[in-house]
Amino acid sequence: MNWVGGATIACTPAMLEIQYDQWVTDPDGVSHYIAAGDCVECSSLVPVNTGYSCVQEASDCSGVWLLTKESVYVAPPGTTWTSATSGCEISGQTAVCQKTVTAGTAYLFNNTQPVRCTATVTSGCVNLPSDMQAVPHLTDKSISDIYTYHYTDDDTTAAADKSTFLVGTTPSKLQKIFLYGLNDNTSSWQLNEDGYYQKRFVYTAYVGSTSALNGAYLTQNVLVSVSKISGDIITMFPE
């Protein structure tokens, strides 16, 4: 995954100083600069594009990425900023403008490109029921629903009637757990009463806690439920 960035800033009249920074924030909250620059007594600035590359084998690139741009303008001596547009703050000679957007979601399983096992493809593949029309995958909605129903910011008290993933379980971690289960051939897919395929598997470490009603104990057991038509993950939770 390669990130590049930059911008051309032009001002009339010339500023005492112009600064520009652009960075991406990875799924674990770490910022990586991809462009920066500054100039003194200037009317235009072209930042230097340093770029940033995330290599899946060396780090975890999967999850939601944010892109932020920030520019700083210091007006000539004796002048002050009197107004600013949305996203900008002014104080005397200085105006600071910043905007953050969601750059997109990188999926771990898309990087590894899982394929269905067939009579001719027997290794490096996943075993799926014959009527499952798509390889299971997490979506933004899947991740959002998991956080809504099976996540808590408090590890000290178990939820009363639902199991929850451990505090700090990032989208990247959810995808690692899911991908492990997808490739686990020791367990099989079963069709449930709602018409979804589900699979139970045991992860390599604790993933969360059972509900208070079920003893509130740490567990490595996971259940994932999948649409057999679209392959979308309907839900995934510890059990």
XYZ file of N, CA and C in Angstrom:
717
model
N 0.844 -1.179 0.000
C 0.000 0.000 0.000
C 0.887 1.239 0.000
N 0.766 2.070 -1.030
C 1.599 3.260 -1.154
C 0.750 4.521 -1.037
N 1.199 5.431 -0.168
C 0.507 6.701 0.015
C 1.382 7.824 -0.538
N 0.784 8.687 -1.344
C 1.468 9.867 -1.848
C 0.556 11.065 -1.597
N 1.144 12.261 -1.610
C 0.308 13.434 -1.366
C 1.047 14.712 -1.691
N 0.323 15.817 -1.647
C 0.917 17.108 -1.921
C -0.140 18.121 -2.279
N 0.291 19.352 -2.463
C -0.631 20.432 -2.809
C 0.191 21.623 -3.268
N -0.452 22.539 -3.947
C 0.175 23.814 -4.294
C -0.603 24.912 -3.597
N 0.104 25.706 -2.796
C -0.543 26.784 -2.042
C -0.100 28.115 -2.622
N -1.057 28.986 -2.912
C -0.757 30.314 -3.439
C -1.512 31.361 -2.638
N -0.828 32.457 -2.286
C -1.440 33.510 -1.463
C -1.179 34.871 -2.083
N -2.138 35.774 -1.905
C -1.973 37.173 -2.301
C -2.472 38.043 -1.145
N -1.626 38.873 -0.517
C -0.206 39.088 -0.823
C 0.655 37.973 -0.250
N 1.986 38.151 -0.349
C 2.910 37.170 0.206
C 2.734 37.086 1.719
N 2.913 35.860 2.258
C 2.807 35.628 3.697
C 4.189 35.757 4.353
N 4.165 36.022 5.652
C 5.412 35.995 6.410
C 5.952 34.568 6.444
N 5.026 33.595 6.531
C 5.421 32.188 6.517
C 4.227 31.337 6.096
N 4.503 30.262 5.356
C 3.488 29.270 4.990
C 4.039 27.894 5.366
N 3.199 27.075 5.978
C 3.576 25.701 6.301
C 2.480 24.760 5.805
N 2.887 23.562 5.415
C 1.910 22.563 4.966
C 2.363 21.184 5.415
N 1.417 20.390 5.931
C 1.696 19.011 6.319
C 0.545 18.129 5.869
N 0.873 16.938 5.430
C -0.146 15.969 5.035
C 0.295 14.600 5.541
N -0.636 13.882 6.189
C -0.276 12.584 6.738
C -1.465 11.631 6.714
N -1.162 10.349 6.795
C -2.195 9.331 6.931
C -2.084 8.740 8.332
N -3.225 8.326 8.873
C -3.268 7.664 10.173
C -3.706 6.230 9.953
N -2.869 5.286 10.392
C -3.157 3.882 10.134
C -4.220 3.349 11.086
N -4.695 2.115 10.890
C -5.783 1.569 11.712
C -5.465 1.478 13.203
N -4.169 1.519 13.560
C -3.788 1.471 14.964
C -3.578 2.853 15.556
N -3.887 3.916 14.789
C -3.801 5.278 15.303
C -2.444 5.931 15.161
N -1.533 5.331 14.417
C -0.198 5.887 14.229
C -0.184 6.736 12.959
N 0.378 7.961 13.071
C 0.422 8.871 11.929
C 1.706 8.700 11.134
N 1.591 8.842 9.800
C 2.739 8.711 8.905
C 2.693 9.882 7.916
N 3.727 10.742 7.947
C 3.743 11.908 7.063
C 4.030 11.490 5.636
N 3.323 12.123 4.717
C 3.524 11.823 3.302
C 3.887 13.072 2.491
N 3.725 14.267 3.067
C 4.123 15.492 2.379
C 4.275 16.615 3.399
N 5.256 17.487 3.187
C 5.474 18.598 4.108
C 6.290 19.673 3.408
N 6.183 20.896 3.916
C 6.977 22.000 3.380
C 6.718 23.280 4.128
N 7.644 24.222 4.035
C 7.447 25.555 4.624
C 8.310 26.549 3.858
N 7.898 27.788 3.890
C 8.666 28.848 3.246
C 8.447 30.157 4.001
N 9.407 31.075 3.899
C 9.376 32.362 4.602
C 9.310 33.475 3.574
N 8.444 34.476 3.858
C 8.241 35.625 2.973
C 7.990 35.124 1.546
N 6.935 34.336 1.426
C 6.640 33.704 0.146
C 5.156 33.829 -0.183
N 4.829 33.671 -1.442
C 3.433 33.732 -1.875
C 2.944 32.397 -2.397
N 3.843 31.417 -2.517
C 3.433 30.093 -2.975
C 4.340 29.027 -2.370
N 3.799 27.824 -2.257
C 4.537 26.717 -1.667
C 4.133 25.420 -2.343
N 5.120 24.635 -2.726
C 4.880 23.279 -3.234
C 5.567 22.322 -2.269
N 4.812 21.604 -1.426
C 5.418 20.715 -0.425
C 6.207 19.573 -1.067
N 7.137 19.051 -0.317
C 7.916 17.904 -0.761
C 7.134 16.638 -0.442
N 6.941 15.790 -1.450
C 6.200 14.552 -1.271
C 7.171 13.450 -0.843
N 7.151 13.087 0.439
C 8.022 12.034 0.947
C 7.402 10.656 0.774
N 6.063 10.598 0.801
C 5.361 9.336 0.628
C 5.498 8.411 1.825
N 4.667 7.383 1.844
C 4.726 6.361 2.889
C 4.190 5.055 2.319
N 4.878 3.960 2.608
C 4.446 2.642 2.143
C 4.192 1.738 3.334
N 3.061 1.045 3.305
C 2.749 0.058 4.332
C 2.841 -1.317 3.675
N 3.724 -2.158 4.202
C 3.938 -3.499 3.664
C 3.303 -4.506 4.608
N 2.353 -5.281 4.110
C 1.573 -6.175 4.954
C 2.448 -7.171 5.716
N 3.504 -7.656 5.108
C 4.332 -8.657 5.766
C 5.093 -8.065 6.951
N 5.410 -6.763 6.874
C 6.204 -6.127 7.929
C 5.339 -5.488 9.004
N 4.138 -5.096 8.664
C 3.237 -4.457 9.622
C 1.802 -4.810 9.233
N 0.852 -4.299 10.004
C -0.550 -4.607 9.725
C -1.201 -3.422 9.031
N -1.475 -3.577 7.743
C -2.023 -2.472 6.957
C -3.548 -2.475 6.909
N -4.189 -3.530 7.407
C -5.626 -3.669 7.205
C -6.421 -2.854 8.215
N -7.544 -2.304 7.748
C -8.410 -1.498 8.598
C -8.703 -0.151 7.964
N -9.244 0.762 8.747
C -9.648 2.086 8.255
C -8.464 3.059 8.319
N -8.199 3.747 7.215
C -7.134 4.743 7.121
C -7.743 6.144 7.025
N -7.121 7.103 7.702
C -7.549 8.495 7.656
C -6.490 9.339 6.959
N -6.930 10.363 6.246
C -6.025 11.288 5.568
C -6.257 12.692 6.124
N -5.185 13.364 6.544
C -5.293 14.698 7.128
C -4.389 15.679 6.384
N -4.927 16.850 6.112
C -4.153 17.943 5.519
C -4.219 19.148 6.456
N -3.075 19.776 6.692
C -3.035 20.966 7.563
C -2.135 22.022 6.932
N -2.630 23.254 6.867
C -1.840 24.371 6.357
C -1.877 25.514 7.351
N -0.742 26.201 7.487
C -0.596 27.316 8.427
C -0.144 28.550 7.643
N -0.828 29.654 7.876
C -0.522 30.902 7.190
C -0.250 31.989 8.227
N 0.943 32.595 8.166
C 1.287 33.703 9.058
C 1.306 34.969 8.208
N 0.376 35.879 8.497
C 0.210 37.089 7.688
C 1.388 38.050 7.893
N 1.577 38.976 6.952
C 2.667 39.953 7.076
C 2.539 40.764 8.368
N 3.656 41.301 8.872
C 3.618 42.113 10.099
C 2.636 43.277 9.970
N 1.918 43.510 11.061
C 0.967 44.611 11.077
C -0.409 44.257 10.564
N -0.605 43.006 10.118
C -1.913 42.580 9.634
C -2.419 41.401 10.465
N -3.724 41.224 10.501
C -4.335 40.103 11.227
C -5.445 39.512 10.377
N -5.763 38.256 10.655
C -6.868 37.600 9.986
C -8.175 38.022 10.658
N -9.165 38.383 9.848
C -10.448 38.843 10.403
C -11.572 37.831 10.228
N -11.387 36.850 9.338
C -12.424 35.836 9.121
C -11.769 34.567 8.588
N -12.490 33.453 8.708
C -11.956 32.177 8.244
C -13.093 31.290 7.766
N -12.786 30.417 6.823
C -13.783 29.481 6.326
C -13.840 28.256 7.238
N -14.788 27.373 6.981
C -14.952 26.175 7.787
C -13.676 25.339 7.767
N -13.272 24.858 8.939
C -12.066 24.060 9.043
C -10.836 24.856 9.374
N -10.983 26.181 9.467
C -9.846 27.055 9.773
C -10.075 27.794 11.090
N -8.996 28.012 11.821
C -9.036 28.805 13.041
C -8.016 29.928 12.910
N -8.401 31.109 13.384
C -7.515 32.265 13.274
C -7.207 32.828 14.650
N -5.985 33.396 14.771
C -5.551 34.054 15.997
C -4.487 35.069 15.636
N -4.887 36.338 15.578
C -3.942 37.383 15.207
C -3.448 37.213 13.792
N -2.107 37.072 13.666
C -1.495 36.927 12.346
C -1.629 35.525 11.763
N -2.024 34.539 12.596
C -1.932 33.137 12.189
C -3.296 32.521 11.889
N -3.358 31.806 10.776
C -4.539 31.017 10.420
C -4.096 29.565 10.222
N -4.822 28.640 10.857
C -4.517 27.216 10.744
C -5.737 26.502 10.162
N -5.555 25.813 9.056
C -6.645 25.091 8.403
C -6.330 23.602 8.384
N -7.306 22.790 8.788
C -7.090 21.350 8.834
C -8.361 20.618 8.433
N -8.180 19.508 7.728
C -9.311 18.672 7.353
C -8.872 17.218 7.358
N -9.703 16.353 7.960
C -9.438 14.917 7.997
C -10.591 14.182 7.345
N -10.269 13.252 6.483
C -11.289 12.446 5.806
C -10.906 10.974 5.922
N -11.891 10.105 5.765
C -11.625 8.675 5.721
C -11.124 8.320 4.331
N -9.878 7.862 4.265
C -9.273 7.561 2.967
C -9.769 6.236 2.410
N -10.197 5.339 3.301
C -10.704 4.053 2.840
C -10.364 2.944 3.812
N -10.854 1.766 3.517
C -10.616 0.592 4.355
C -9.830 -0.439 3.558
N -8.697 -0.844 4.104
C -7.891 -1.898 3.489
C -8.189 -3.203 4.201
N -8.549 -4.212 3.441
C -8.936 -5.477 4.034
C -7.825 -6.505 3.924
N -7.550 -7.158 5.041
C -6.496 -8.153 5.083
C -6.775 -9.295 4.116
N -8.024 -9.755 4.060
C -8.327 -10.897 3.203
C -8.260 -10.535 1.729
N -8.458 -9.251 1.395
C -8.287 -8.838 0.007
C -6.823 -8.923 -0.408
N -5.929 -8.663 0.552
C -4.506 -8.748 0.254
C -4.086 -10.196 0.007
N -4.671 -11.107 0.773
C -4.271 -12.508 0.657
C -5.062 -13.256 -0.418
N -6.151 -12.671 -0.894
C -6.950 -13.215 -1.983
C -7.299 -14.696 -1.786
N -8.094 -15.008 -0.762
C -8.473 -16.409 -0.552
C -9.313 -16.929 -1.717
N -9.143 -18.199 -2.007
C -9.905 -18.825 -3.080
C -10.590 -20.070 -2.538
N -11.644 -20.460 -3.203
C -12.399 -21.652 -2.818
C -11.669 -22.924 -3.245
N -11.669 -23.905 -2.374
C -11.093 -25.205 -2.732
C -11.988 -25.903 -3.758
N -11.371 -26.522 -4.736
C -12.095 -27.274 -5.764
C -11.376 -28.604 -5.981
N -11.860 -29.354 -6.930
C -11.233 -30.639 -7.238
C -9.807 -30.455 -7.740
N -9.547 -29.305 -8.350
C -8.203 -29.053 -8.894
C -7.382 -28.119 -8.028
N -8.041 -27.357 -7.118
C -7.334 -26.460 -6.190
C -7.505 -27.022 -4.792
N -6.444 -27.594 -4.258
C -6.564 -28.299 -2.975
C -5.673 -27.722 -1.874
N -4.814 -26.766 -2.197
C -3.964 -26.155 -1.182
C -4.010 -24.639 -1.316
N -3.790 -23.944 -0.192
C -3.863 -22.484 -0.207
C -5.257 -21.976 -0.480
N -6.282 -22.771 -0.120
C -7.664 -22.410 -0.406
C -8.525 -22.632 0.826
N -9.781 -22.194 0.756
C -10.708 -22.357 1.880
C -11.842 -23.286 1.463
N -12.214 -24.178 2.378
C -13.319 -25.104 2.126
C -14.646 -24.420 2.420
N -15.524 -24.409 1.431
C -16.817 -23.743 1.568
C -17.923 -24.686 1.109
N -19.138 -24.516 1.655
C -20.283 -25.289 1.162
C -20.521 -25.010 -0.323
N -21.020 -25.989 -1.037
C -21.195 -25.855 -2.485
C -22.181 -24.758 -2.866
N -23.155 -24.476 -1.966
C -24.143 -23.447 -2.293
C -23.790 -22.070 -1.741
N -22.597 -21.906 -1.173
C -22.146 -20.582 -0.762
C -21.588 -19.889 -1.995
N -22.230 -18.795 -2.403
C -21.957 -18.217 -3.708
C -20.762 -17.261 -3.723
N -20.272 -16.852 -2.544
C -19.134 -15.931 -2.498
C -18.248 -16.292 -1.314
N -16.957 -16.039 -1.458
C -16.034 -16.264 -0.346
C -16.370 -15.269 0.763
N -16.548 -15.716 2.008
C -16.913 -14.815 3.109
C -15.916 -13.673 3.271
N -16.438 -12.500 3.630
C -15.586 -11.325 3.795
C -16.227 -10.333 4.751
N -15.386 -9.599 5.444
C -15.847 -8.507 6.304
C -16.114 -7.268 5.458
N -17.120 -6.489 5.862
C -17.420 -5.208 5.221
C -17.384 -4.128 6.293
N -17.478 -2.874 5.878
C -17.549 -1.778 6.851
C -18.742 -1.973 7.778
N -19.879 -2.413 7.229
C -21.069 -2.635 8.057
C -20.840 -3.783 9.031
N -20.164 -4.845 8.580
C -19.868 -5.963 9.469
C -19.092 -5.476 10.690
N -18.040 -4.720 10.436
C -17.189 -4.217 11.515
C -17.987 -3.299 12.428
N -18.792 -2.410 11.835
C -19.598 -1.482 12.632
C -20.574 -2.233 13.527
N -21.227 -3.261 12.990
C -22.195 -4.037 13.773
C -21.507 -4.806 14.902
N -20.323 -5.335 14.638
C -19.587 -6.052 15.689
C -19.286 -5.110 16.845
N -18.840 -3.896 16.528
C -18.541 -2.934 17.590
C -19.809 -2.501 18.326
N -20.919 -2.429 17.613
C -22.174 -2.006 18.243
C -22.693 -3.049 19.224
N -22.640 -4.318 18.840
C -23.284 -5.366 19.629
C -22.331 -6.229 20.465
N -21.062 -6.263 20.087
C -20.160 -7.198 20.785
C -18.826 -6.551 21.144
N -18.895 -5.314 21.626
C -17.684 -4.632 22.059
C -18.023 -3.704 23.208
N -17.071 -3.544 24.136
C -17.255 -2.636 25.258
C -15.936 -1.951 25.559
N -15.982 -0.750 26.098
C -14.771 -0.034 26.489
C -14.357 -0.353 27.921
N -15.054 -1.292 28.547
C -14.785 -1.624 29.951
C -14.564 -3.124 30.093
N -13.311 -3.509 30.381
C -12.989 -4.917 30.539
C -13.250 -5.424 31.950
N -13.592 -4.512 32.865
C -13.713 -4.916 34.266
C -15.066 -5.538 34.583
N -16.078 -5.227 33.773
C -17.419 -5.743 34.027
C -17.971 -6.385 32.761
N -18.344 -7.654 32.842
C -18.885 -8.353 31.683
C -20.285 -7.845 31.359
N -20.610 -7.786 30.060
C -21.968 -7.426 29.664
C -22.932 -8.497 30.156
N -24.135 -8.094 30.505
C -25.085 -9.014 31.132
C -25.508 -10.145 30.220
N -25.829 -9.828 28.963
C -26.445 -10.845 28.114
C -25.784 -11.002 26.747
N -24.553 -10.519 26.586
C -23.862 -10.706 25.313
C -22.356 -10.825 25.539
N -21.718 -11.609 24.707
C -20.268 -11.723 24.782
C -19.630 -10.526 24.088
N -18.416 -10.183 24.475
C -17.754 -9.005 23.924
C -16.288 -9.287 23.641
N -15.779 -8.651 22.586
C -14.352 -8.728 22.291
C -13.572 -7.897 23.295
N -12.292 -8.218 23.457
C -11.441 -7.513 24.404
C -11.304 -6.043 24.030
N -11.171 -5.198 25.053
C -10.909 -3.779 24.819
C -9.621 -3.645 24.005
N -9.643 -2.763 23.024
C -8.476 -2.571 22.171
C -8.467 -3.440 20.939
N -9.545 -4.226 20.724
C -9.628 -5.049 19.513
C -9.929 -4.142 18.323
N -8.925 -3.903 17.494
C -9.048 -3.005 16.348
C -9.681 -3.728 15.162
N -10.105 -2.982 14.137
C -10.584 -3.645 12.921
C -9.550 -4.610 12.341
N -8.272 -4.247 12.440
C -7.219 -5.133 11.963
C -7.236 -6.452 12.718
N -7.429 -6.377 14.032
C -7.469 -7.588 14.854
C -8.690 -8.423 14.508
N -9.832 -7.774 14.317
C -11.037 -8.507 13.930
C -10.804 -9.268 12.627
N -10.112 -8.653 11.701
C -9.867 -9.301 10.420
C -8.895 -10.473 10.565
N -7.921 -10.331 11.472
C -7.005 -11.450 11.720
C -7.768 -12.647 12.297
N -8.655 -12.344 13.247
C -9.448 -13.414 13.866
C -10.320 -14.090 12.813
N -10.995 -13.260 12.007
C -11.870 -13.812 10.973
C -11.097 -14.657 9.963
N -9.953 -14.128 9.505
C -9.177 -14.853 8.506
C -8.682 -16.181 9.056
N -8.331 -16.204 10.337
C -7.906 -17.467 10.952
C -9.050 -18.479 10.884
N -10.258 -18.046 11.253
C -11.408 -18.941 11.213
C -11.752 -19.381 9.807
N -11.598 -18.469 8.847
C -11.904 -18.791 7.453
C -11.005 -19.912 6.939
N -9.745 -19.893 7.390
C -8.777 -20.883 6.926
C -8.674 -22.109 7.828
N -9.468 -22.133 8.880
C -9.422 -23.260 9.814
C -10.226 -24.435 9.254
N -9.526 -25.468 8.844
C -10.194 -26.631 8.258
C -10.557 -27.694 9.286
N -10.326 -27.393 10.570
C -10.707 -28.355 11.607
C -12.171 -28.202 11.993
N -12.799 -27.109 11.553
C -14.228 -26.903 11.816
C -14.942 -26.662 10.498
N -16.249 -26.893 10.475
C -16.996 -26.803 9.217
C -18.137 -25.801 9.321
N -18.638 -25.397 8.167
C -19.780 -24.483 8.091
C -21.074 -25.255 8.268
N -21.993 -24.672 9.041
C -23.300 -25.268 9.272
C -24.375 -24.242 8.961
N -25.445 -24.687 8.302
C -26.554 -23.794 7.980
C -27.443 -23.651 9.210
N -27.695 -22.397 9.650
C -28.534 -22.200 10.838
C -29.993 -21.959 10.449
N -30.843 -21.771 11.447
C -32.284 -21.658 11.212
C -32.679 -20.388 10.476
N -31.766 -19.394 10.436
C -32.053 -18.149 9.722
C -31.586 -18.182 8.271
N -31.017 -19.311 7.851
C -30.556 -19.426 6.473
C -29.149 -18.916 6.249
N -28.420 -18.604 7.345
C -27.036 -18.174 7.247
C -26.111 -19.347 7.565
N -24.939 -19.337 6.940
C -23.931 -20.319 7.315
C -23.144 -19.794 8.514
N -22.879 -20.650 9.471
C -22.085 -20.255 10.620
C -20.980 -21.272 10.873
N -19.936 -20.770 11.525
C -18.777 -21.610 11.801
C -18.245 -21.280 13.181
N -17.935 -22.295 13.944
C -17.320 -22.133 15.259
C -15.853 -22.570 15.161
N -14.968 -21.763 15.732
C -13.551 -22.110 15.714
C -12.885 -21.584 16.984
N -11.694 -22.095 17.248
C -10.920 -21.702 18.432
C -9.707 -20.915 17.966
N -9.622 -19.652 18.393
C -8.498 -18.792 17.998
C -7.257 -19.140 18.819
N -6.121 -18.598 18.426
C -4.848 -18.940 19.065
C -4.626 -18.238 20.402
N -5.478 -17.264 20.741
C -5.351 -16.526 22.002
C -6.740 -16.094 22.441
N -6.844 -15.569 23.661
C -8.129 -15.056 24.121
C -8.586 -13.916 23.214
N -9.860 -13.931 22.858
C -10.411 -12.882 21.998
C -11.395 -11.990 22.736
N -11.989 -12.512 23.823
C -12.987 -11.728 24.532
C -13.535 -12.465 25.730
N -14.700 -12.015 26.184
C -15.325 -12.567 27.378
C -16.748 -12.996 27.079
N -17.163 -14.083 27.702
C -18.561 -14.476 27.607
C -19.410 -13.508 28.420
N -20.721 -13.572 28.249
C -21.619 -12.692 28.995
C -21.635 -13.076 30.468
N -22.150 -12.164 31.293
C -22.282 -12.458 32.723
C -23.188 -13.656 32.952
N -24.219 -13.790 32.112
C -25.141 -14.922 32.251
C -24.446 -16.254 31.957
N -23.367 -16.201 31.159
C -22.650 -17.425 30.804
C -21.308 -17.550 31.526
N -21.197 -16.879 32.666
C -20.023 -17.063 33.503
C -18.967 -15.994 33.434
N -19.018 -15.113 32.431
C -18.075 -13.997 32.316
C -16.622 -14.464 32.347
N -16.286 -15.454 31.536
C -14.904 -15.930 31.520
C -14.258 -15.628 30.170
N -12.923 -15.493 30.179
C -12.187 -15.259 28.949
C -12.300 -16.481 28.042
N -12.373 -16.230 26.758
C -12.570 -17.339 25.827
C -11.777 -17.142 24.546
N -11.398 -18.259 23.946
C -10.760 -18.275 22.627
C -11.749 -18.695 21.547
N -12.964 -19.048 21.952
C -13.969 -19.550 21.017
C -14.661 -18.405 20.288
N -14.880 -18.604 19.006
C -15.505 -17.574 18.167
C -16.575 -18.217 17.300
N -17.676 -17.495 17.088
C -18.701 -17.895 16.126
C -18.818 -16.805 15.074
N -18.808 -17.194 13.808
C -18.999 -16.253 12.715
C -20.167 -16.719 11.872
N -21.030 -15.779 11.456
C -22.215 -16.072 10.660
C -22.127 -15.304 9.345
N -22.445 -15.990 8.240
C -22.192 -15.454 6.905
C -23.414 -15.608 6.007
N -23.652 -14.602 5.160
C -24.670 -14.728 4.120
C -24.144 -15.643 3.028
N -24.923 -16.688 2.679
C -24.453 -17.614 1.646
C -24.597 -17.032 0.241
N -25.333 -15.919 0.130
C -25.502 -15.272 -1.173
C -24.373 -14.282 -1.447
N -24.173 -13.332 -0.526
C -23.195 -12.270 -0.756
C -21.829 -12.562 -0.160
N -21.784 -13.448 0.848
C -20.538 -13.709 1.549
C -20.264 -12.708 2.661
N -21.155 -11.714 2.837
C -20.973 -10.703 3.893
C -21.046 -11.360 5.271
N -20.207 -10.904 6.192
C -20.281 -11.359 7.565
C -21.489 -10.713 8.233
N -22.414 -11.524 8.730
C -23.600 -11.015 9.412
C -23.257 -10.647 10.847
N -22.492 -11.517 11.505
C -22.037 -11.226 12.859
C -20.842 -12.116 13.169
N -20.068 -11.691 14.157
C -18.955 -12.487 14.674
C -18.771 -12.098 16.137
N -18.646 -13.094 17.011
C -18.507 -12.774 18.425
C -17.855 -13.926 19.192
N -17.263 -13.620 20.352
C -16.727 -14.680 21.216
C -17.877 -15.482 21.805
N -17.611 -16.753 22.147
C -18.654 -17.529 22.826
C -18.031 -18.567 23.759
